[in-house]
Coordinates of N, CA, C and O in Angstrom, one line a residue:
X1 N -97.4 84.2 -42.4 CA -96.8 83.0 -43.0 C -97.3 81.7 -42.2 O -97.2 81.7 -41.0
X2 N -97.8 80.7 -42.9 CA -98.2 79.5 -42.2 C -97.0 78.8 -41.6 O -95.9 78.8 -42.2
X3 N -97.2 78.1 -40.5 CA -96.1 77.4 -39.8 C -95.7 76.2 -40.6 O -96.5 75.5 -41.2
X4 N -94.3 76.0 -40.7 CA -93.9 74.8 -41.5 C -94.1 73.5 -40.8 O -94.5 73.5 -39.6
X5 N -93.8 72.4 -41.5 CA -93.9 71.1 -40.9 C -92.7 70.8 -40.0 O -91.9 69.9 -40.2
X6 N -92.5 71.7 -39.0 CA -91.4 71.5 -38.0 C -92.0 71.1 -36.7 O -93.2 71.4 -36.4
X7 N -91.2 70.4 -35.9 CA -91.7 70.1 -34.6 C -91.5 71.3 -33.7 O -90.4 71.8 -33.6
X8 N -92.6 71.8 -33.1 CA -92.5 72.9 -32.2 C -91.8 72.5 -30.9 O -92.2 71.5 -30.3
X9 N -90.9 73.3 -30.5 CA -90.2 73.1 -29.2 C -90.9 74.0 -28.2 O -91.8 74.7 -28.4
X10 N -90.3 74.0 -27.0 CA -90.8 74.9 -25.9 C -90.8 76.3 -26.3 O -91.6 77.1 -25.9
X11 N -89.7 76.7 -27.0 CA -89.6 78.1 -27.5 C -89.2 78.0 -29.0 O -88.0 77.8 -29.3
X12 N -90.2 78.1 -29.9 CA -89.9 78.1 -31.3 C -90.1 79.5 -31.9 O -91.1 80.1 -31.6
X13 N -89.1 80.0 -32.6 CA -89.2 81.3 -33.3 C -88.7 81.0 -34.7 O -87.5 81.0 -35.0
X14 N -89.7 80.8 -35.6 CA -89.3 80.4 -37.0 C -89.0 81.6 -37.8 O -89.6 82.7 -37.7
X15 N -88.0 81.4 -38.7 CA -87.5 82.5 -39.6 C -87.4 81.9 -41.0 O -86.7 80.9 -41.2
X16 N -88.0 82.6 -41.9 CA -87.9 82.2 -43.3 C -86.6 82.7 -43.9 O -86.4 83.9 -44.0
X17 N -85.8 81.8 -44.4 CA -84.4 82.2 -44.9 C -84.6 83.1 -46.1 O -83.6 83.8 -46.5
X18 N -85.7 83.0 -46.9 CA -85.9 83.9 -48.0 C -86.1 85.3 -47.6 O -86.0 86.2 -48.5
X19 N -86.3 85.6 -46.4 CA -86.5 87.0 -45.9 C -85.2 87.7 -45.6 O -85.2 88.8 -45.1
X20 N -84.1 87.0 -45.8 CA -82.8 87.6 -45.5 C -82.5 88.7 -46.5 O -82.4 88.4 -47.7
X21 N -82.3 89.9 -46.1 CA -82.1 91.0 -47.0 C -80.6 91.2 -47.2 O -79.8 91.3 -46.3
X22 N -80.2 91.2 -48.5 CA -78.8 91.4 -48.9 C -77.8 90.5 -48.2 O -76.7 90.9 -47.8
X23 N -78.3 89.3 -47.8 CA -77.4 88.3 -47.2 C -77.3 88.5 -45.7 O -76.7 87.6 -45.1
X24 N -77.8 89.5 -45.1 CA -77.6 89.7 -43.6 C -78.8 90.4 -43.0 O -79.3 91.4 -43.6
X25 N -79.3 89.9 -41.9 CA -80.4 90.5 -41.2 C -80.1 90.4 -39.7 O -79.6 89.4 -39.2
X26 N -80.6 91.4 -38.9 CA -80.5 91.4 -37.5 C -81.9 91.1 -36.9 O -82.9 91.7 -37.4
X27 N -82.0 90.2 -35.9 CA -83.2 89.8 -35.4 C -83.1 89.8 -33.8 O -82.1 89.4 -33.3
X28 N -84.1 90.4 -33.1 CA -84.1 90.3 -31.7 C -85.3 89.4 -31.3 O -86.4 89.7 -31.8
X29 N -85.1 88.4 -30.5 CA -86.2 87.5 -30.1 C -86.3 87.5 -28.6 O -85.3 87.5 -27.9
X30 N -87.6 87.4 -28.1 CA -87.8 87.2 -26.6 C -88.9 86.2 -26.4 O -89.8 86.1 -27.2
X31 N -88.7 85.4 -25.3 CA -89.6 84.4 -25.0 C -90.8 84.9 -24.3 O -90.7 85.8 -23.4
X32 N -92.0 84.4 -24.5 CA -93.2 84.8 -23.8 C -93.3 84.1 -22.4 O -92.5 83.2 -22.1
X33 N -94.2 84.5 -21.6 CA -94.4 84.0 -20.3 C -94.6 82.5 -20.3 O -94.0 81.7 -19.6
X34 N -95.4 82.0 -21.2 CA -95.7 80.6 -21.3 C -94.5 79.8 -21.8 O -94.1 78.7 -21.3
X35 N -93.8 80.4 -22.8 CA -92.5 79.8 -23.3 C -91.5 79.7 -22.2 O -90.7 78.7 -22.1
X36 N -91.4 80.7 -21.4 CA -90.4 80.7 -20.2 C -90.7 79.6 -19.3 O -89.8 78.9 -18.8
X37 N -92.0 79.4 -19.0 CA -92.4 78.3 -18.0 C -92.0 76.9 -18.6 O -91.5 76.1 -18.0
X38 N -92.3 76.8 -19.9 CA -92.1 75.5 -20.6 C -90.6 75.2 -20.7 O -90.1 74.1 -20.4
X39 N -89.8 76.3 -21.0 CA -88.3 76.1 -21.0 C -87.7 75.8 -19.6 O -86.8 75.0 -19.5
X40 N -88.2 76.4 -18.6 CA -87.8 76.2 -17.2 C -87.9 74.7 -16.9 O -87.1 74.1 -16.3
X41 N -89.1 74.1 -17.2 CA -89.3 72.7 -17.0 C -88.3 71.9 -17.8 O -87.7 70.9 -17.2
X42 N -88.1 72.2 -19.0 CA -87.2 71.4 -19.9 C -85.8 71.5 -19.3 O -85.1 70.5 -19.3
X43 N -85.4 72.7 -18.9 CA -84.0 72.9 -18.5 C -83.8 72.6 -17.0 O -82.7 72.8 -16.5
X44 N -84.8 72.1 -16.3 CA -84.8 71.8 -14.9 C -84.3 73.0 -14.0 O -83.5 72.9 -13.1
X45 N -85.0 74.1 -14.3 CA -84.7 75.4 -13.5 C -85.9 75.6 -12.6 O -87.0 75.2 -13.0
X46 N -85.7 76.3 -11.5 CA -86.9 76.6 -10.7 C -87.8 77.6 -11.4 O -89.0 77.5 -11.4
X47 N -87.1 78.6 -12.1 CA -87.9 79.5 -12.9 C -87.0 80.2 -13.9 O -85.8 80.2 -13.7
X48 N -87.6 80.7 -14.9 CA -86.9 81.5 -16.0 C -87.6 82.8 -16.1 O -88.8 82.8 -16.6
X49 N -87.0 83.9 -15.7 CA -87.8 85.2 -15.7 C -87.8 85.8 -17.1 O -88.8 86.4 -17.4
X50 N -86.7 85.7 -17.8 CA -86.7 86.4 -19.1 C -85.6 85.8 -20.0 O -84.6 85.3 -19.4
X51 N -85.8 85.7 -21.3 CA -84.8 85.3 -22.2 C -84.9 86.3 -23.4 O -86.0 86.5 -24.0
X52 N -83.8 86.8 -23.8 CA -83.7 87.7 -25.0 C -82.4 87.4 -25.7 O -81.4 87.1 -25.1
X53 N -82.5 87.4 -27.1 CA -81.3 87.2 -27.9 C -81.3 88.1 -29.0 O -82.3 88.4 -29.7
X54 N -80.1 88.7 -29.2 CA -79.8 89.6 -30.4 C -79.0 88.8 -31.4 O -77.9 88.4 -31.0
X55 N -79.6 88.5 -32.5 CA -78.9 87.6 -33.5 C -78.7 88.3 -34.8 O -79.4 89.2 -35.2
X56 N -77.6 87.9 -35.5 CA -77.3 88.3 -36.9 C -77.4 87.0 -37.7 O -76.7 86.1 -37.4
X57 N -78.1 87.1 -38.8 CA -78.2 86.0 -39.7 C -77.5 86.4 -41.0 O -77.8 87.4 -41.6
X58 N -76.6 85.5 -41.5 CA -75.8 85.8 -42.7 C -76.1 84.6 -43.7 O -75.9 83.5 -43.3
X59 N -76.5 85.0 -44.9 CA -76.7 84.0 -45.9 C -75.6 84.1 -46.9 O -75.3 85.2 -47.4
X60 N -74.9 83.0 -47.2 CA -73.8 83.0 -48.1 C -74.3 83.3 -49.5 O -75.4 82.8 -49.9
X61 N -73.6 84.1 -50.2 CA -73.9 84.6 -51.6 C -74.0 83.3 -52.5 O -73.1 82.5 -52.5
X62 N -75.1 83.2 -53.2 CA -75.3 82.1 -54.1 C -75.7 80.8 -53.5 O -75.7 79.8 -54.1
X63 N -76.0 80.8 -52.2 CA -76.5 79.6 -51.6 C -77.6 79.9 -50.5 O -77.9 81.1 -50.3
X64 N -78.1 78.9 -50.0 CA -79.2 79.1 -48.9 C -78.6 78.8 -47.5 O -79.3 78.7 -46.6
X65 N -77.3 78.5 -47.4 CA -76.7 78.3 -46.1 C -76.7 79.5 -45.3 O -76.5 80.6 -45.8
X66 N -77.1 79.3 -44.0 CA -77.2 80.4 -43.1 C -76.4 80.3 -41.9 O -76.3 79.2 -41.3
X67 N -75.6 81.3 -41.5 CA -74.8 81.3 -40.3 C -75.4 82.3 -39.3 O -75.6 83.5 -39.7
X68 N -75.7 81.8 -38.1 CA -76.3 82.7 -37.1 C -75.3 82.9 -36.0 O -74.7 82.0 -35.5
X69 N -75.2 84.2 -35.7 CA -74.3 84.6 -34.5 C -75.1 85.6 -33.7 O -76.1 86.1 -34.1
X70 N -74.6 85.8 -32.5 CA -75.2 86.8 -31.6 C -74.9 86.5 -30.1 O -73.9 85.9 -29.8
X71 N -75.8 87.0 -29.3 CA -75.7 86.9 -27.8 C -77.0 86.7 -27.2 O -78.0 87.3 -27.7
X72 N -77.1 85.9 -26.2 CA -78.4 85.8 -25.4 C -78.2 86.2 -24.0 O -77.1 86.2 -23.5
X73 N -79.2 86.6 -23.3 CA -79.2 86.9 -21.9 C -80.5 86.3 -21.3 O -81.6 86.4 -21.8
X74 N -80.2 85.5 -20.3 CA -81.3 84.8 -19.6 C -81.3 85.0 -18.1 O -80.2 84.9 -17.5
X75 N -82.4 85.4 -17.5 CA -82.5 85.6 -16.0 C -83.1 84.3 -15.5 O -84.3 84.0 -15.8
X76 N -82.3 83.6 -14.6 CA -82.8 82.3 -14.2 C -82.8 82.2 -12.6 O -82.1 83.0 -12.0
X77 N -83.6 81.3 -12.1 CA -83.6 81.0 -10.6 C -83.3 79.5 -10.5 O -83.9 78.7 -11.1
X78 N -82.2 79.3 -9.7 CA -81.8 77.9 -9.4 C -81.7 77.7 -7.9 O -81.8 78.6 -7.1
X79 N -81.4 76.4 -7.5 CA -81.3 76.1 -6.1 C -79.8 75.9 -5.8 O -79.1 75.2 -6.6
X80 N -79.3 76.6 -4.8 CA -77.8 76.5 -4.5 C -77.5 75.1 -3.9 O -78.2 74.7 -3.0
X81 N -76.5 74.5 -4.5 CA -76.2 73.1 -4.0 C -75.5 73.1 -2.7 O -75.3 72.1 -2.1
X82 N -75.0 74.3 -2.2 CA -74.3 74.4 -0.9 C -75.3 74.7 0.2 O -75.4 74.0 1.2
X83 N -76.1 75.8 0.0 CA -77.0 76.3 1.0 C -78.4 75.8 0.9 O -79.2 75.9 1.8
X84 N -78.7 75.3 -0.3 CA -80.1 74.8 -0.6 C -81.1 76.0 -0.8 O -82.3 75.8 -0.8
X85 N -80.6 77.2 -0.8 CA -81.4 78.4 -1.0 C -81.6 78.7 -2.5 O -80.8 78.4 -3.3
X86 N -82.8 79.2 -2.8 CA -83.0 79.7 -4.2 C -82.2 80.9 -4.4 O -82.1 81.8 -3.5
X87 N -81.7 81.1 -5.6 CA -81.0 82.3 -6.0 C -81.2 82.6 -7.5 O -81.4 81.7 -8.3
X88 N -81.1 83.9 -7.8 CA -81.2 84.3 -9.2 C -79.8 84.7 -9.8 O -78.9 85.1 -9.0
X89 N -79.7 84.4 -11.0 CA -78.4 84.8 -11.7 C -78.8 85.1 -13.2 O -79.9 84.8 -13.7
X90 N -77.8 85.7 -13.8 CA -78.0 86.1 -15.2 C -76.9 85.3 -16.1 O -75.7 85.4 -15.8
X91 N -77.4 84.6 -17.1 CA -76.6 83.9 -18.0 C -76.5 84.8 -19.3 O -77.5 85.2 -19.8
X92 N -75.3 85.0 -19.7 CA -75.1 85.8 -20.9 C -73.9 85.1 -21.7 O -72.8 85.1 -21.2
X93 N -74.3 84.6 -22.9 CA -73.3 83.8 -23.7 C -73.5 84.1 -25.2 O -74.6 84.5 -25.6
X94 N -72.4 83.9 -25.9 CA -72.6 84.0 -27.4 C -73.4 82.8 -28.0 O -73.5 81.8 -27.4
X95 N -74.0 83.1 -29.1 CA -74.8 82.1 -29.8 C -74.2 81.9 -31.2 O -73.8 82.9 -31.9
X96 N -74.1 80.7 -31.7 CA -73.6 80.5 -33.1 C -74.3 79.2 -33.6 O -74.4 78.2 -32.9
X97 N -74.7 79.2 -34.8 CA -75.3 78.1 -35.4 C -75.2 78.1 -36.9 O -75.1 79.2 -37.5
X98 N -75.2 76.9 -37.6 CA -75.1 76.8 -39.0 C -76.3 76.0 -39.5 O -76.7 75.0 -38.9
X99 N -76.9 76.5 -40.6 CA -78.1 75.8 -41.2 C -77.8 75.7 -42.7 O -77.2 76.5 -43.3
X100 N -78.3 74.5 -43.3 CA -78.2 74.3 -44.7 C -79.5 73.6 -45.2 O -80.2 73.0 -44.4
X101 N -79.7 73.6 -46.5 CA -80.9 72.9 -47.0 C -80.9 71.5 -46.6 O -79.8 70.9 -46.5
X102 N -82.0 71.0 -46.3 CA -82.2 69.6 -45.8 C -81.4 68.6 -46.7 O -80.8 67.7 -46.3
X103 N -81.5 68.8 -48.0 CA -80.9 67.9 -49.0 C -79.4 67.9 -48.9 O -78.7 66.9 -49.2
X104 N -78.8 69.1 -48.5 CA -77.3 69.2 -48.5 C -76.8 69.2 -47.1 O -75.6 69.3 -46.9
X105 N -77.7 69.1 -46.1 CA -77.2 69.1 -44.7 C -76.3 68.0 -44.3 O -75.4 68.1 -43.5
X106 N -76.6 66.8 -44.9 CA -75.6 65.7 -44.7 C -74.5 65.9 -45.7 O -74.5 65.5 -46.8
X107 N -73.5 66.6 -45.2 CA -72.4 67.1 -46.0 C -71.4 66.0 -46.3 O -71.4 64.9 -45.6
X108 N -70.5 66.2 -47.2 CA -69.4 65.3 -47.4 C -68.6 65.0 -46.2 O -68.2 63.9 -45.9
X109 N -68.3 66.1 -45.4 CA -67.6 65.9 -44.2 C -68.3 65.0 -43.2 O -67.7 64.2 -42.5
X110 N -69.6 65.1 -43.1 CA -70.4 64.3 -42.2 C -70.4 62.8 -42.7 O -70.3 61.9 -41.9
X111 N -70.5 62.6 -44.0 CA -70.5 61.3 -44.5 C -69.1 60.7 -44.3 O -69.0 59.5 -44.0
X112 N -68.0 61.4 -44.4 CA -66.7 60.9 -44.2 C -66.5 60.5 -42.7 O -66.0 59.5 -42.4
X113 N -67.1 61.4 -41.8 CA -67.0 61.1 -40.4 C -67.7 59.8 -40.1 O -67.3 58.9 -39.3
X114 N -68.9 59.6 -40.7 CA -69.7 58.4 -40.4 C -68.9 57.1 -40.9 O -69.0 56.1 -40.2
X115 N -68.2 57.3 -42.0 CA -67.4 56.1 -42.5 C -66.3 55.9 -41.5 O -66.0 54.7 -41.2
X116 N -65.6 56.9 -41.0 CA -64.6 56.7 -40.0 C -65.1 56.0 -38.7 O -64.4 55.2 -38.2
X117 N -66.3 56.4 -38.3 CA -66.9 55.8 -37.1 C -67.1 54.3 -37.3 O -66.9 53.5 -36.5
X118 N -67.6 54.0 -38.6 CA -67.9 52.6 -38.9 C -66.6 51.7 -39.0 O -66.7 50.6 -38.6
X119 N -65.5 52.3 -39.4 CA -64.3 51.5 -39.6 C -63.3 51.7 -38.5 O -62.3 51.0 -38.5
X120 N -63.5 52.6 -37.6 CA -62.5 52.9 -36.5 C -63.0 52.4 -35.2 O -64.1 52.4 -34.9
X121 N -62.0 51.9 -34.4 CA -62.3 51.5 -33.1 C -61.9 52.5 -32.0 O -62.3 52.4 -30.9
X122 N -61.2 53.5 -32.5 CA -60.8 54.6 -31.6 C -61.7 55.8 -31.6 O -62.8 55.7 -32.2
X123 N -61.3 56.8 -31.0 CA -62.1 58.0 -31.0 C -62.1 58.7 -32.3 O -61.0 58.8 -32.9
X124 N -63.2 59.3 -32.7 CA -63.3 60.1 -33.9 C -63.5 61.5 -33.6 O -64.4 61.8 -32.8
X125 N -62.8 62.4 -34.2 CA -62.9 63.8 -33.9 C -64.3 64.4 -34.3 O -64.8 64.0 -35.3
X126 N -64.9 65.2 -33.4 CA -66.2 65.8 -33.7 C -66.1 66.7 -34.8 O -65.1 67.5 -34.9
X127 N -67.1 66.8 -35.6 CA -67.1 67.8 -36.7 C -67.4 69.2 -36.2 O -68.2 69.3 -35.3
X128 N -66.8 70.1 -36.9 CA -67.2 71.5 -36.6 C -68.6 71.7 -37.2 O -69.0 71.1 -38.2
X129 N -69.4 72.6 -36.5 CA -70.8 72.7 -36.9 C -70.9 73.3 -38.3 O -71.9 73.0 -39.0
X130 N -69.9 74.1 -38.7 CA -70.0 74.6 -40.1 C -69.9 73.5 -41.1 O -70.4 73.6 -42.2
X131 N -69.3 72.3 -40.8 CA -69.2 71.2 -41.6 C -70.4 70.2 -41.5 O -70.6 69.4 -42.3
X132 N -71.1 70.4 -40.4 CA -72.3 69.5 -40.2 C -73.4 70.3 -39.7 O -73.8 70.2 -38.5
X133 N -74.0 71.1 -40.6 CA -75.1 72.1 -40.2 C -76.4 71.5 -39.9 O -76.7 70.3 -40.3
X134 N -77.2 72.2 -39.2 CA -78.6 71.8 -38.9 C -79.4 72.0 -40.2 O -79.1 72.9 -41.0
X135 N -80.4 71.2 -40.5 CA -81.2 71.4 -41.8 C -82.1 72.6 -41.7 O -82.7 72.9 -40.7
X136 N -82.2 73.2 -42.9 CA -83.3 74.2 -43.1 C -84.5 73.3 -43.6 O -84.4 72.6 -44.6
X137 N -85.6 73.4 -42.9 CA -86.8 72.6 -43.2 C -87.9 73.5 -43.8 O -88.3 74.5 -43.2
X138 N -88.3 73.2 -45.0 CA -89.3 74.0 -45.7 C -89.0 75.5 -45.8 O -89.8 76.3 -45.6
X139 N -87.7 75.7 -45.9 CA -87.2 77.1 -46.1 C -87.1 77.9 -44.8 O -87.0 79.1 -44.8
X140 N -87.2 77.2 -43.6 CA -87.4 77.9 -42.3 C -86.3 77.3 -41.3 O -86.0 76.1 -41.4
X141 N -85.8 78.2 -40.5 CA -85.0 77.7 -39.3 C -85.6 78.2 -38.0 O -86.4 79.1 -38.0
X142 N -85.3 77.5 -37.0 CA -85.9 77.7 -35.6 C -84.9 78.4 -34.8 O -84.0 77.8 -34.2
X143 N -85.0 79.8 -34.7 CA -84.0 80.5 -33.9 C -84.2 80.3 -32.4 O -83.3 80.3 -31.6
X144 N -85.5 80.1 -31.9 CA -85.8 79.9 -30.5 C -85.1 78.7 -30.0 O -84.5 78.7 -28.9
X145 N -85.2 77.6 -30.7 CA -84.6 76.3 -30.3 C -83.1 76.4 -30.3 O -82.4 75.9 -29.4
X146 N -82.5 77.2 -31.3 CA -81.0 77.4 -31.3 C -80.6 78.0 -30.0 O -79.6 77.6 -29.3
X147 N -81.3 79.1 -29.6 CA -80.9 79.8 -28.4 C -81.2 79.0 -27.1 O -80.3 78.9 -26.2
X148 N -82.3 78.2 -27.1 CA -82.6 77.3 -26.0 C -81.4 76.3 -25.8 O -81.1 76.0 -24.6
X149 N -80.9 75.8 -26.9 CA -79.8 74.8 -26.8 C -78.6 75.5 -26.2 O -77.9 74.9 -25.3
X150 N -78.3 76.7 -26.5 CA -77.2 77.5 -26.0 C -77.4 77.8 -24.5 O -76.4 77.7 -23.7
X151 N -78.6 78.1 -24.1 CA -78.9 78.3 -22.7 C -78.6 77.0 -21.9 O -78.0 77.0 -20.8
X152 N -79.1 75.9 -22.4 CA -78.9 74.6 -21.7 C -77.4 74.3 -21.5 O -77.0 73.8 -20.4
X153 N -76.5 74.7 -22.4 CA -75.1 74.5 -22.2 C -74.5 75.5 -21.2 O -73.4 75.2 -20.6
X154 N -75.1 76.7 -21.0 CA -74.6 77.7 -20.2 C -75.0 77.5 -18.7 O -74.4 78.1 -17.8
X155 N -76.0 76.7 -18.4 CA -76.4 76.5 -17.0 C -75.4 75.7 -16.2 O -75.0 74.7 -16.7
X156 N -75.0 76.3 -15.1 CA -74.0 75.6 -14.3 C -74.5 74.2 -13.8 O -75.7 74.1 -13.4
X157 N -73.7 73.2 -13.8 CA -74.1 71.9 -13.4 C -74.3 71.8 -11.9 O -75.2 71.2 -11.4
X158 N -73.4 72.5 -11.1 CA -73.5 72.6 -9.7 C -73.7 74.1 -9.3 O -72.7 74.7 -8.9
X159 N -74.9 74.6 -9.4 CA -75.1 76.1 -9.2 C -74.9 76.4 -7.7 O -75.3 75.7 -6.8
X160 N -74.3 77.6 -7.5 CA -74.2 78.1 -6.1 C -74.2 79.6 -6.1 O -73.7 80.2 -7.1
X161 N -74.7 80.1 -5.0 CA -74.7 81.6 -4.9 C -73.3 82.2 -5.0 O -72.3 81.6 -4.6
X162 N -73.3 83.4 -5.5 CA -72.0 84.1 -5.6 C -71.4 84.3 -4.2 O -72.1 84.6 -3.2
X163 N -70.1 83.9 -4.1 CA -69.4 84.0 -2.8 C -69.5 82.8 -1.9 O -68.9 82.7 -0.9
X164 N -70.4 81.8 -2.2 CA -70.6 80.6 -1.4 C -69.7 79.5 -1.9 O -69.7 79.3 -3.1
X165 N -69.0 78.9 -1.0 CA -68.2 77.7 -1.4 C -68.4 76.6 -0.5 O -68.9 76.7 0.6
X166 N -68.0 75.4 -1.0 CA -68.1 74.2 -0.1 C -67.1 74.4 1.0 O -66.0 74.9 0.9
X167 N -67.5 74.0 2.2 CA -66.6 74.1 3.4 C -65.5 73.1 3.3 O -64.4 73.3 3.8
X168 N -65.8 71.9 2.8 CA -64.8 70.9 2.7 C -64.6 70.5 1.2 O -65.6 70.3 0.5
X169 N -63.4 70.5 0.8 CA -63.1 70.1 -0.6 C -61.7 70.4 -1.0 O -60.9 70.9 -0.1
X170 N -61.3 70.1 -2.2 CA -60.0 70.2 -2.6 C -59.5 71.7 -2.7 O -58.4 72.0 -2.5
X171 N -60.5 72.6 -2.8 CA -60.1 74.1 -2.8 C -59.5 74.5 -1.5 O -58.7 75.5 -1.5
X172 N -59.9 73.9 -0.4 CA -59.4 74.3 0.9 C -58.1 73.5 1.3 O -57.6 73.8 2.4
X173 N -57.7 72.5 0.5 CA -56.6 71.7 0.9 C -55.3 72.4 0.5 O -55.1 72.7 -0.7
X174 N -54.4 72.7 1.5 CA -53.1 73.3 1.2 C -52.1 72.4 1.7 O -52.1 71.9 2.8
X175 N -51.1 72.2 0.8 CA -50.0 71.2 1.1 C -48.7 72.0 1.1 O -48.4 72.8 0.2
X176 N -47.9 71.7 2.1 CA -46.5 72.3 2.0 C -45.6 71.2 1.5 O -46.0 70.1 1.3
X177 N -44.3 71.6 1.3 CA -43.4 70.7 0.6 C -43.1 69.5 1.5 O -42.7 68.5 1.0
X178 N -43.2 69.6 2.8 CA -42.9 68.5 3.7 C -44.1 67.6 3.9 O -44.0 66.6 4.6
X179 N -45.3 67.9 3.4 CA -46.5 67.1 3.6 C -46.3 65.7 3.0 O -45.8 65.6 1.9
X180 N -46.7 64.7 3.8 CA -46.6 63.3 3.3 C -47.5 63.1 2.1 O -47.3 62.1 1.3
X181 N -48.5 63.9 1.9 CA -49.4 63.8 0.7 C -48.8 64.2 -0.6 O -49.3 64.0 -1.6
X182 N -47.6 64.9 -0.5 CA -47.0 65.4 -1.7 C -45.7 64.7 -1.9 O -44.7 65.3 -2.2
X183 N -45.7 63.4 -1.8 CA -44.5 62.7 -2.1 C -44.1 62.7 -3.5 O -45.0 62.6 -4.4
X184 N -42.8 62.6 -3.8 CA -42.3 62.5 -5.1 C -42.6 61.1 -5.6 O -42.4 60.1 -4.9
X185 N -43.2 60.9 -6.8 CA -43.6 59.5 -7.2 C -42.4 58.6 -7.3 O -42.6 57.3 -7.3
X186 N -41.2 59.1 -7.5 CA -40.0 58.2 -7.6 C -39.3 57.9 -6.3 O -38.4 57.1 -6.3
X187 N -39.9 58.5 -5.2 CA -39.3 58.2 -3.9 C -39.4 56.8 -3.5 O -38.5 56.2 -2.9
X188 N -40.6 56.2 -3.8 CA -40.8 54.7 -3.5 C -39.8 53.9 -4.3 O -39.3 52.9 -3.7
X189 N -39.5 54.2 -5.5 CA -38.5 53.4 -6.3 C -37.1 53.5 -5.7 O -36.4 52.5 -5.7
X190 N -36.8 54.7 -5.1 CA -35.5 54.9 -4.5 C -35.4 54.0 -3.3 O -34.4 53.3 -3.1
X191 N -36.5 53.9 -2.4 CA -36.4 53.1 -1.3 C -36.4 51.6 -1.7 O -35.7 50.8 -1.1
X192 N -37.1 51.2 -2.7 CA -37.1 49.8 -3.2 C -35.7 49.4 -3.7 O -35.2 48.3 -3.4
X193 N -35.0 50.3 -4.4 CA -33.7 50.0 -4.9 C -32.6 49.9 -3.8 O -31.8 49.0 -3.8
X194 N -32.8 50.7 -2.7 CA -31.8 50.6 -1.6 C -32.1 49.4 -0.8 O -31.1 48.8 -0.2
X195 N -33.2 48.8 -0.8 CA -33.5 47.6 0.0 C -33.2 46.3 -0.8 O -33.4 45.2 -0.2
X196 N -32.8 46.4 -2.0 CA -32.5 45.2 -2.8 C -31.1 44.6 -2.5 O -30.1 45.1 -2.1

């Protein structure tokens, strides 16, 4: 199948939604050595040894909307923020994504949200992905990019080796009831009232 007019990412695994059998298909994808190196650079990892994802693709009856679910496992090497040593860990998280035809991807819910953003000065609730799906481009979805996005969300912001903790920090702070750091917030008001 010729590649569609999609922007290739560090790890692209294109899937033609017309290939969905009876509305549901299972797919296993794995990144190549070159893709692992490219993703490691993108995700700011020391290295990425392997990435594998087991996915289920569901197409709604009578439509081209696709719901992707599954699980990924990634073996990564990061730098410990406490000891500065390199260490390996395994990330394993669920994957979920929604895709719809490019023409219908801007849903009524998304249009309504955009109007709320334009007229509201307060915070606007984020749309659920089912209401604001990614577009299907030329009949194709990119499963590799979907998994890569989930990996980026699963990477710890402050990675540290298992069992290693900061020596100084709030985790080590223990207060007893008599500690001056644990004053009742209304105690100062009591003193103020008595001094008037």
